[in-house]
Amino acid sequence: HPSNGYDTYPPTILPHLNLSRQTMSEDTTTTTTKNSSTAKLEESPKKKIKTGTMEQSPASEWPEAWMMPDGDCQDQKAPNKREPHVPVTVEQLKDIGICYWKLDAAAYEYPKISVPWDPKDAVDPKLSQIRDDRGYSYADIITVHPDTLPGYAAKVKSFFEEHIHDAEEIRYIIGGSGYFDVRNKKDEWVRIHIKAGDLMTLPEGIYHRFTVDEADSIHAMRLFIGVPVWTPFNRPCEEHESRQKYVKGYLEEEKKVEG
């Protein structure tokens, strides 16, 4: 499937990312630590997501989320709330695999664009802890705005294609705002309004899409475990390994309960 543009942002500054897996994973290769009795192998952080020690934010800090109307979305940047309004709870978001932490983005300075950006440079202690807890070893920083993204209108439209990734998706919103739309267990669209300070992860294999809101600006950090994953797989992709993994982990249990 072709890239939707968001995952190769921006094309003019990404040629140097065509590095081999060996080159990109230099900092995450297996190392040997010796002690007096045995040599213990430490697993590379790209092998699996570590169990985090920082608790997710309380429900009161999570972003607002709601059900979207059925049918095609005519204006992707509009709120698109159902009538009457149907809010989505934090527990419902967690139930489909969403994780969330609230950080203080305004307290720290970040470049508008940096591809790549070394997550080891993080000075925010909360961001540093999340990075270490979950094994994030690569990052970049982008600004989606008409002045900074070539072909802005076409790119924003392409971001809105429904797709999955073959890895967890991590976004830390440094400034601006936008929407992540995710499919719930009934295959309905849930819209999550993300703003500055929101760090959210989407599980591997979940159907989702992204758009800026009516402010037309979002400043975001993308984090990865090991080699960055740029490729979206557009729906339908039910046979994809990552989609099957998500279905087994989050949707089949629901079917068993209903049965």
PDB file of C-alpha atoms in Angstrom:
ATOM      1  CA  HIS A   1       0.000   0.000   0.000  1.00  0.00           C
ATOM      2  CA  PRO A   2       1.308   3.493  -0.752  1.00  0.00           C
ATOM      3  CA  SER A   3       2.264   5.841   2.044  1.00  0.00           C
ATOM      4  CA  ASN A   4      -0.351   8.357   3.125  1.00  0.00           C
ATOM      5  CA  GLY A   5       2.234  11.136   3.394  1.00  0.00           C
ATOM      6  CA  TYR A   6       2.166  11.566   7.172  1.00  0.00           C
ATOM      7  CA  ASP A   7       4.602   8.693   7.495  1.00  0.00           C
ATOM      8  CA  THR A   8       7.173  10.169   5.103  1.00  0.00           C
ATOM      9  CA  TYR A   9       6.979  13.789   6.262  1.00  0.00           C
ATOM     10  CA  PRO A  10       8.332  15.869   4.687  1.00  0.00           C
ATOM     11  CA  PRO A  11       9.879  14.275   1.569  1.00  0.00           C
ATOM     12  CA  THR A  12      12.453  17.041   1.143  1.00  0.00           C
ATOM     13  CA  ILE A  13      14.208  16.276   4.420  1.00  0.00           C
ATOM     14  CA  LEU A  14      13.950  12.514   4.733  1.00  0.00           C
ATOM     15  CA  PRO A  15      16.455  11.043   2.232  1.00  0.00           C
ATOM     16  CA  HIS A  16      18.936  10.346   5.007  1.00  0.00           C
ATOM     17  CA  LEU A  17      16.438   8.033   6.691  1.00  0.00           C
ATOM     18  CA  ASN A  18      17.136   5.320   4.099  1.00  0.00           C
ATOM     19  CA  LEU A  19      19.477   3.605   6.508  1.00  0.00           C
ATOM     20  CA  SER A  20      19.918  -0.093   7.005  1.00  0.00           C
ATOM     21  CA  ARG A  21      18.320  -1.828   9.962  1.00  0.00           C
ATOM     22  CA  GLN A  22      21.831  -2.468  11.260  1.00  0.00           C
ATOM     23  CA  THR A  23      22.711   1.238  11.160  1.00  0.00           C
ATOM     24  CA  MET A  24      19.454   2.409  12.725  1.00  0.00           C
ATOM     25  CA  SER A  25      19.643  -0.073  15.562  1.00  0.00           C
ATOM     26  CA  GLU A  26      23.188   0.586  16.740  1.00  0.00           C
ATOM     27  CA  ASP A  27      21.944   2.000  20.034  1.00  0.00           C
ATOM     28  CA  THR A  28      19.493  -0.837  20.628  1.00  0.00           C
ATOM     29  CA  THR A  29      21.577  -3.927  19.891  1.00  0.00           C
ATOM     30  CA  THR A  30      21.959  -6.653  22.470  1.00  0.00           C
ATOM     31  CA  THR A  31      24.721  -5.938  24.939  1.00  0.00           C
ATOM     32  CA  THR A  32      26.447  -8.212  27.406  1.00  0.00           C
ATOM     33  CA  THR A  33      26.776  -7.235  31.040  1.00  0.00           C
ATOM     34  CA  LYS A  34      29.237  -9.308  33.044  1.00  0.00           C
ATOM     35  CA  ASN A  35      29.277  -9.809  36.794  1.00  0.00           C
ATOM     36  CA  SER A  36      31.192 -12.104  39.108  1.00  0.00           C
ATOM     37  CA  SER A  37      29.114 -15.179  38.409  1.00  0.00           C
ATOM     38  CA  THR A  38      27.379 -14.924  35.041  1.00  0.00           C
ATOM     39  CA  ALA A  39      26.952 -12.897  31.886  1.00  0.00           C
ATOM     40  CA  LYS A  40      23.424 -11.590  31.422  1.00  0.00           C
ATOM     41  CA  LEU A  41      22.081 -10.613  28.027  1.00  0.00           C
ATOM     42  CA  GLU A  42      19.925  -7.515  27.990  1.00  0.00           C
ATOM     43  CA  GLU A  43      17.186  -7.559  25.373  1.00  0.00           C
ATOM     44  CA  SER A  44      17.095  -4.816  22.763  1.00  0.00           C
ATOM     45  CA  PRO A  45      14.279  -2.306  23.427  1.00  0.00           C
ATOM     46  CA  LYS A  46      12.991  -2.836  19.899  1.00  0.00           C
ATOM     47  CA  LYS A  47      12.172  -6.456  20.689  1.00  0.00           C
ATOM     48  CA  LYS A  48       9.091  -5.654  22.755  1.00  0.00           C
ATOM     49  CA  ILE A  49       7.397  -2.863  24.652  1.00  0.00           C
ATOM     50  CA  LYS A  50       8.531  -2.783  28.236  1.00  0.00           C
ATOM     51  CA  THR A  51       5.975  -2.753  31.010  1.00  0.00           C
ATOM     52  CA  GLY A  52       5.837   0.905  31.998  1.00  0.00           C
ATOM     53  CA  THR A  53       6.307   2.038  35.574  1.00  0.00           C
ATOM     54  CA  MET A  54       4.668   5.447  35.115  1.00  0.00           C
ATOM     55  CA  GLU A  55       0.933   5.185  35.601  1.00  0.00           C
ATOM     56  CA  GLN A  56      -1.307   6.617  32.932  1.00  0.00           C
ATOM     57  CA  SER A  57      -2.985   9.925  33.646  1.00  0.00           C
ATOM     58  CA  PRO A  58      -6.242  10.014  35.629  1.00  0.00           C
ATOM     59  CA  ALA A  59      -9.498  10.148  33.681  1.00  0.00           C
ATOM     60  CA  SER A  60      -9.909  13.857  34.381  1.00  0.00           C
ATOM     61  CA  GLU A  61      -6.802  14.630  32.285  1.00  0.00           C
ATOM     62  CA  TRP A  62      -7.618  12.529  29.218  1.00  0.00           C
ATOM     63  CA  PRO A  63      -8.641  14.302  26.005  1.00  0.00           C
ATOM     64  CA  GLU A  64     -12.294  14.639  25.083  1.00  0.00           C
ATOM     65  CA  ALA A  65     -13.636  11.864  22.863  1.00  0.00           C
ATOM     66  CA  TRP A  66     -16.995  11.284  21.204  1.00  0.00           C
ATOM     67  CA  MET A  67     -18.888   9.154  18.718  1.00  0.00           C
ATOM     68  CA  MET A  68     -18.917  10.385  15.143  1.00  0.00           C
ATOM     69  CA  PRO A  69     -22.007  10.236  12.899  1.00  0.00           C
ATOM     70  CA  ASP A  70     -22.409   7.223  10.638  1.00  0.00           C
ATOM     71  CA  GLY A  71     -21.574   7.604   6.961  1.00  0.00           C
ATOM     72  CA  ASP A  72     -18.906   9.542   5.124  1.00  0.00           C
ATOM     73  CA  CYS A  73     -17.221  12.497   6.821  1.00  0.00           C
ATOM     74  CA  GLN A  74     -17.847  15.566   4.648  1.00  0.00           C
ATOM     75  CA  ASP A  75     -15.571  17.960   6.561  1.00  0.00           C
ATOM     76  CA  GLN A  76     -12.735  16.123   8.294  1.00  0.00           C
ATOM     77  CA  LYS A  77     -11.573  19.206  10.232  1.00  0.00           C
ATOM     78  CA  ALA A  78     -14.967  19.889  11.836  1.00  0.00           C
ATOM     79  CA  PRO A  79     -15.820  18.332  15.234  1.00  0.00           C
ATOM     80  CA  ASN A  80     -18.317  15.894  13.652  1.00  0.00           C
ATOM     81  CA  LYS A  81     -20.279  15.069  16.806  1.00  0.00           C
ATOM     82  CA  ARG A  82     -23.430  13.003  16.769  1.00  0.00           C
ATOM     83  CA  GLU A  83     -26.777  14.613  17.467  1.00  0.00           C
ATOM     84  CA  PRO A  84     -27.442  14.187  20.309  1.00  0.00           C
ATOM     85  CA  HIS A  85     -23.835  14.226  21.487  1.00  0.00           C
ATOM     86  CA  VAL A  86     -22.468  10.819  22.572  1.00  0.00           C
ATOM     87  CA  PRO A  87     -19.300  11.100  24.683  1.00  0.00           C
ATOM     88  CA  VAL A  88     -16.810   8.236  24.903  1.00  0.00           C
ATOM     89  CA  THR A  89     -15.365   7.383  28.308  1.00  0.00           C
ATOM     90  CA  VAL A  90     -11.751   6.806  29.251  1.00  0.00           C
ATOM     91  CA  GLU A  91     -12.555   3.188  30.078  1.00  0.00           C
ATOM     92  CA  GLN A  92     -13.950   2.705  26.586  1.00  0.00           C
ATOM     93  CA  LEU A  93     -10.745   4.117  25.096  1.00  0.00           C
ATOM     94  CA  LYS A  94      -8.570   1.906  27.288  1.00  0.00           C
ATOM     95  CA  ASP A  95     -10.708  -1.068  26.293  1.00  0.00           C
ATOM     96  CA  ILE A  96      -9.609  -0.710  22.657  1.00  0.00           C
ATOM     97  CA  GLY A  97      -5.950  -0.306  23.626  1.00  0.00           C
ATOM     98  CA  ILE A  98      -5.452   3.460  23.891  1.00  0.00           C
ATOM     99  CA  CYS A  99      -2.839   4.656  26.415  1.00  0.00           C
ATOM    100  CA  TYR A 100      -2.440   8.259  27.559  1.00  0.00           C
ATOM    101  CA  TRP A 101      -0.207  10.533  29.624  1.00  0.00           C
ATOM    102  CA  LYS A 102      -0.581  14.300  30.213  1.00  0.00           C
ATOM    103  CA  LEU A 103       2.696  16.252  30.025  1.00  0.00           C
ATOM    104  CA  ASP A 104       3.570  19.940  30.305  1.00  0.00           C
ATOM    105  CA  ALA A 105       4.585  20.755  26.738  1.00  0.00           C
ATOM    106  CA  ALA A 106       4.752  24.505  27.350  1.00  0.00           C
ATOM    107  CA  ALA A 107       7.498  24.110  29.960  1.00  0.00           C
ATOM    108  CA  TYR A 108      10.079  22.889  27.450  1.00  0.00           C
ATOM    109  CA  GLU A 109      11.361  24.030  24.061  1.00  0.00           C
ATOM    110  CA  TYR A 110      11.359  21.818  20.983  1.00  0.00           C
ATOM    111  CA  PRO A 111      12.309  22.526  17.357  1.00  0.00           C
ATOM    112  CA  LYS A 112       9.518  22.998  14.829  1.00  0.00           C
ATOM    113  CA  ILE A 113      11.010  20.290  12.643  1.00  0.00           C
ATOM    114  CA  SER A 114      13.717  17.781  13.469  1.00  0.00           C
ATOM    115  CA  VAL A 115      14.043  14.553  11.488  1.00  0.00           C
ATOM    116  CA  PRO A 116      15.381  12.694  13.343  1.00  0.00           C
ATOM    117  CA  TRP A 117      15.299  13.985  16.937  1.00  0.00           C
ATOM    118  CA  ASP A 118      17.186  11.990  19.550  1.00  0.00           C
ATOM    119  CA  PRO A 119      14.805  11.059  22.404  1.00  0.00           C
ATOM    120  CA  LYS A 120      17.866  10.987  24.663  1.00  0.00           C
ATOM    121  CA  ASP A 121      17.792  14.787  24.385  1.00  0.00           C
ATOM    122  CA  ALA A 122      14.516  14.954  26.311  1.00  0.00           C
ATOM    123  CA  VAL A 123      14.812  17.136  29.415  1.00  0.00           C
ATOM    124  CA  ASP A 124      11.209  16.705  30.557  1.00  0.00           C
ATOM    125  CA  PRO A 125      11.527  14.081  33.324  1.00  0.00           C
ATOM    126  CA  LYS A 126       8.079  12.615  32.590  1.00  0.00           C
ATOM    127  CA  LEU A 127       8.848  12.249  28.890  1.00  0.00           C
ATOM    128  CA  SER A 128      12.217  10.717  29.757  1.00  0.00           C
ATOM    129  CA  GLN A 129      10.601   8.181  32.059  1.00  0.00           C
ATOM    130  CA  ILE A 130       7.980   7.187  29.497  1.00  0.00           C
ATOM    131  CA  ARG A 131      10.765   6.867  26.914  1.00  0.00           C
ATOM    132  CA  ASP A 132      12.746   4.559  29.181  1.00  0.00           C
ATOM    133  CA  ASP A 133       9.742   2.610  30.475  1.00  0.00           C
ATOM    134  CA  ARG A 134       8.544   1.762  26.975  1.00  0.00           C
ATOM    135  CA  GLY A 135      11.883   1.512  25.173  1.00  0.00           C
ATOM    136  CA  TYR A 136      11.513   4.382  22.697  1.00  0.00           C
ATOM    137  CA  SER A 137      14.855   4.831  20.969  1.00  0.00           C
ATOM    138  CA  TYR A 138      14.026   6.975  17.914  1.00  0.00           C
ATOM    139  CA  ALA A 139      11.956  10.133  17.459  1.00  0.00           C
ATOM    140  CA  ASP A 140      11.269  12.969  15.084  1.00  0.00           C
ATOM    141  CA  ILE A 141       9.433  16.266  15.411  1.00  0.00           C
ATOM    142  CA  ILE A 142       7.143  17.650  12.730  1.00  0.00           C
ATOM    143  CA  THR A 143       4.836  20.625  12.254  1.00  0.00           C
ATOM    144  CA  VAL A 144       1.760  20.123  10.090  1.00  0.00           C
ATOM    145  CA  HIS A 145       0.888  23.636   8.917  1.00  0.00           C
ATOM    146  CA  PRO A 146       0.413  25.281   5.512  1.00  0.00           C
ATOM    147  CA  ASP A 147       3.731  27.133   5.934  1.00  0.00           C
ATOM    148  CA  THR A 148       5.812  24.098   6.892  1.00  0.00           C
ATOM    149  CA  LEU A 149       4.380  21.114   5.004  1.00  0.00           C
ATOM    150  CA  PRO A 150       4.758  21.118   1.197  1.00  0.00           C
ATOM    151  CA  GLY A 151       1.510  20.169  -0.539  1.00  0.00           C
ATOM    152  CA  TYR A 152      -0.360  20.777   2.703  1.00  0.00           C
ATOM    153  CA  ALA A 153      -3.946  20.310   1.480  1.00  0.00           C
ATOM    154  CA  ALA A 154      -3.226  17.055  -0.350  1.00  0.00           C
ATOM    155  CA  LYS A 155      -1.162  15.687   2.543  1.00  0.00           C
ATOM    156  CA  VAL A 156      -3.848  16.470   5.136  1.00  0.00           C
ATOM    157  CA  LYS A 157      -6.396  14.726   2.955  1.00  0.00           C
ATOM    158  CA  SER A 158      -4.124  11.690   2.617  1.00  0.00           C
ATOM    159  CA  PHE A 159      -3.629  11.477   6.399  1.00  0.00           C
ATOM    160  CA  PHE A 160      -7.367  10.819   6.627  1.00  0.00           C
ATOM    161  CA  GLU A 161      -7.182   7.472   4.809  1.00  0.00           C
ATOM    162  CA  GLU A 162      -8.177   4.678   7.182  1.00  0.00           C
ATOM    163  CA  HIS A 163      -5.189   2.433   7.896  1.00  0.00           C
ATOM    164  CA  ILE A 164      -3.217   0.364  10.384  1.00  0.00           C
ATOM    165  CA  HIS A 165       0.477   0.136  11.282  1.00  0.00           C
ATOM    166  CA  ASP A 166       2.576  -2.921  12.063  1.00  0.00           C
ATOM    167  CA  ALA A 167       3.789  -1.297  15.287  1.00  0.00           C
ATOM    168  CA  GLU A 168       2.409   0.807  18.108  1.00  0.00           C
ATOM    169  CA  GLU A 169       1.832   4.441  17.102  1.00  0.00           C
ATOM    170  CA  ILE A 170       3.062   7.054  19.564  1.00  0.00           C
ATOM    171  CA  ARG A 171       2.326  10.777  19.299  1.00  0.00           C
ATOM    172  CA  TYR A 172       3.245  13.550  21.715  1.00  0.00           C
ATOM    173  CA  ILE A 173       1.499  16.827  20.901  1.00  0.00           C
ATOM    174  CA  ILE A 174       3.823  19.750  21.550  1.00  0.00           C
ATOM    175  CA  GLY A 175       1.526  22.443  20.192  1.00  0.00           C
ATOM    176  CA  GLY A 176      -1.613  22.973  18.168  1.00  0.00           C
ATOM    177  CA  SER A 177      -4.405  20.412  17.997  1.00  0.00           C
ATOM    178  CA  GLY A 178      -6.033  17.784  15.832  1.00  0.00           C
ATOM    179  CA  TYR A 179      -8.110  14.626  15.788  1.00  0.00           C
ATOM    180  CA  PHE A 180      -7.277  10.949  15.941  1.00  0.00           C
ATOM    181  CA  ASP A 181     -10.210   8.815  14.818  1.00  0.00           C
ATOM    182  CA  VAL A 182     -10.183   5.164  15.914  1.00  0.00           C
ATOM    183  CA  ARG A 183     -12.586   2.292  15.342  1.00  0.00           C
ATOM    184  CA  ASN A 184     -14.338   0.931  18.414  1.00  0.00           C
ATOM    185  CA  LYS A 185     -15.376  -2.679  18.944  1.00  0.00           C
ATOM    186  CA  LYS A 186     -18.534  -2.155  16.882  1.00  0.00           C
ATOM    187  CA  ASP A 187     -16.451  -0.753  14.010  1.00  0.00           C
ATOM    188  CA  GLU A 188     -17.807   2.758  14.634  1.00  0.00           C
ATOM    189  CA  TRP A 189     -15.689   5.892  14.524  1.00  0.00           C
ATOM    190  CA  VAL A 190     -14.568   7.460  17.800  1.00  0.00           C
ATOM    191  CA  ARG A 191     -13.003  10.928  17.543  1.00  0.00           C
ATOM    192  CA  ILE A 192     -10.308  11.960  20.052  1.00  0.00           C
ATOM    193  CA  HIS A 193      -9.410  15.662  20.243  1.00  0.00           C
ATOM    194  CA  ILE A 194      -5.694  15.886  20.961  1.00  0.00           C
ATOM    195  CA  LYS A 195      -4.008  19.085  22.132  1.00  0.00           C
ATOM    196  CA  ALA A 196      -0.687  20.336  23.503  1.00  0.00           C
ATOM    197  CA  GLY A 197       0.638  18.111  26.278  1.00  0.00           C
ATOM    198  CA  ASP A 198      -1.161  14.961  25.151  1.00  0.00           C
ATOM    199  CA  LEU A 199       0.979  11.853  24.716  1.00  0.00           C
ATOM    200  CA  MET A 200      -1.116   9.044  23.318  1.00  0.00           C
ATOM    201  CA  THR A 201      -0.386   5.598  21.937  1.00  0.00           C
ATOM    202  CA  LEU A 202      -2.500   3.539  19.543  1.00  0.00           C
ATOM    203  CA  PRO A 203      -2.027  -0.228  19.566  1.00  0.00           C
ATOM    204  CA  GLU A 204      -0.575  -2.091  16.627  1.00  0.00           C
ATOM    205  CA  GLY A 205      -3.248  -3.093  14.137  1.00  0.00           C
ATOM    206  CA  ILE A 206      -6.055  -0.719  15.154  1.00  0.00           C
ATOM    207  CA  TYR A 207      -7.908   1.002  12.305  1.00  0.00           C
ATOM    208  CA  HIS A 208      -7.423   4.756  12.591  1.00  0.00           C
ATOM    209  CA  ARG A 209      -6.896   8.035  10.749  1.00  0.00           C
ATOM    210  CA  PHE A 210      -5.646  11.524  11.589  1.00  0.00           C
ATOM    211  CA  THR A 211      -6.475  15.107  10.704  1.00  0.00           C
ATOM    212  CA  VAL A 212      -5.736  18.603  11.858  1.00  0.00           C
ATOM    213  CA  ASP A 213      -8.750  20.465  13.208  1.00  0.00           C
ATOM    214  CA  GLU A 214     -10.071  23.820  12.005  1.00  0.00           C
ATOM    215  CA  ALA A 215      -6.996  25.616  13.419  1.00  0.00           C
ATOM    216  CA  ASP A 216      -4.863  23.975  10.682  1.00  0.00           C
ATOM    217  CA  SER A 217      -1.799  23.481  12.861  1.00  0.00           C
ATOM    218  CA  ILE A 218      -0.277  20.722  14.958  1.00  0.00           C
ATOM    219  CA  HIS A 219       3.269  20.344  16.303  1.00  0.00           C
ATOM    220  CA  ALA A 220       3.999  16.741  17.199  1.00  0.00           C
ATOM    221  CA  MET A 221       6.715  14.316  18.228  1.00  0.00           C
ATOM    222  CA  ARG A 222       6.621  10.798  16.833  1.00  0.00           C
ATOM    223  CA  LEU A 223       8.381   8.103  18.847  1.00  0.00           C
ATOM    224  CA  PHE A 224       9.440   4.613  17.836  1.00  0.00           C
ATOM    225  CA  ILE A 225      10.906   1.453  19.299  1.00  0.00           C
ATOM    226  CA  GLY A 226      14.037   0.757  17.268  1.00  0.00           C
ATOM    227  CA  VAL A 227      13.755   1.233  13.514  1.00  0.00           C
ATOM    228  CA  PRO A 228      11.027   3.797  12.671  1.00  0.00           C
ATOM    229  CA  VAL A 229       7.910   2.422  11.010  1.00  0.00           C
ATOM    230  CA  TRP A 230       6.680   4.737   8.254  1.00  0.00           C
ATOM    231  CA  THR A 231       4.326   2.532   6.249  1.00  0.00           C
ATOM    232  CA  PRO A 232       0.531   2.633   6.617  1.00  0.00           C
ATOM    233  CA  PHE A 233      -1.542  -0.303   5.415  1.00  0.00           C
ATOM    234  CA  ASN A 234      -4.833   1.024   4.127  1.00  0.00           C
ATOM    235  CA  ARG A 235      -8.099  -0.756   4.842  1.00  0.00           C
ATOM    236  CA  PRO A 236      -9.036  -3.456   3.965  1.00  0.00           C
ATOM    237  CA  CYS A 237      -6.169  -5.465   5.446  1.00  0.00           C
ATOM    238  CA  GLU A 238      -7.901  -8.074   7.612  1.00  0.00           C
ATOM    239  CA  GLU A 239      -5.311 -10.713   6.668  1.00  0.00           C
ATOM    240  CA  HIS A 240      -2.389  -8.567   7.794  1.00  0.00           C
ATOM    241  CA  GLU A 241      -0.533 -10.086  10.747  1.00  0.00           C
ATOM    242  CA  SER A 242      -0.818  -6.906  12.815  1.00  0.00           C
ATOM    243  CA  ARG A 243      -4.569  -6.628  12.214  1.00  0.00           C
ATOM    244  CA  GLN A 244      -5.078 -10.251  13.208  1.00  0.00           C
ATOM    245  CA  LYS A 245      -3.021  -9.627  16.339  1.00  0.00           C
ATOM    246  CA  TYR A 246      -5.274  -6.702  17.266  1.00  0.00           C
ATOM    247  CA  VAL A 247      -8.459  -8.646  16.555  1.00  0.00           C
ATOM    248  CA  LYS A 248      -7.273 -11.527  18.715  1.00  0.00           C
ATOM    249  CA  GLY A 249      -6.165  -9.258  21.553  1.00  0.00           C
ATOM    250  CA  TYR A 250      -9.069  -6.813  21.666  1.00  0.00           C
ATOM    251  CA  LEU A 251     -12.041  -7.947  19.580  1.00  0.00           C
ATOM    252  CA  GLU A 252     -12.320 -11.716  19.943  1.00  0.00           C
ATOM    253  CA  GLU A 253     -12.628 -11.454  23.717  1.00  0.00           C
ATOM    254  CA  GLU A 254     -15.603  -9.137  23.191  1.00  0.00           C
ATOM    255  CA  LYS A 255     -17.258 -11.714  20.951  1.00  0.00           C
ATOM    256  CA  LYS A 256     -16.727 -14.410  23.577  1.00  0.00           C
ATOM    257  CA  VAL A 257     -18.381 -12.248  26.249  1.00  0.00           C
ATOM    258  CA  GLU A 258     -21.325 -11.480  23.990  1.00  0.00           C
ATOM    259  CA  GLY A 259     -21.670 -15.176  23.148  1.00  0.00           C
TER     260      GLY A 259
END
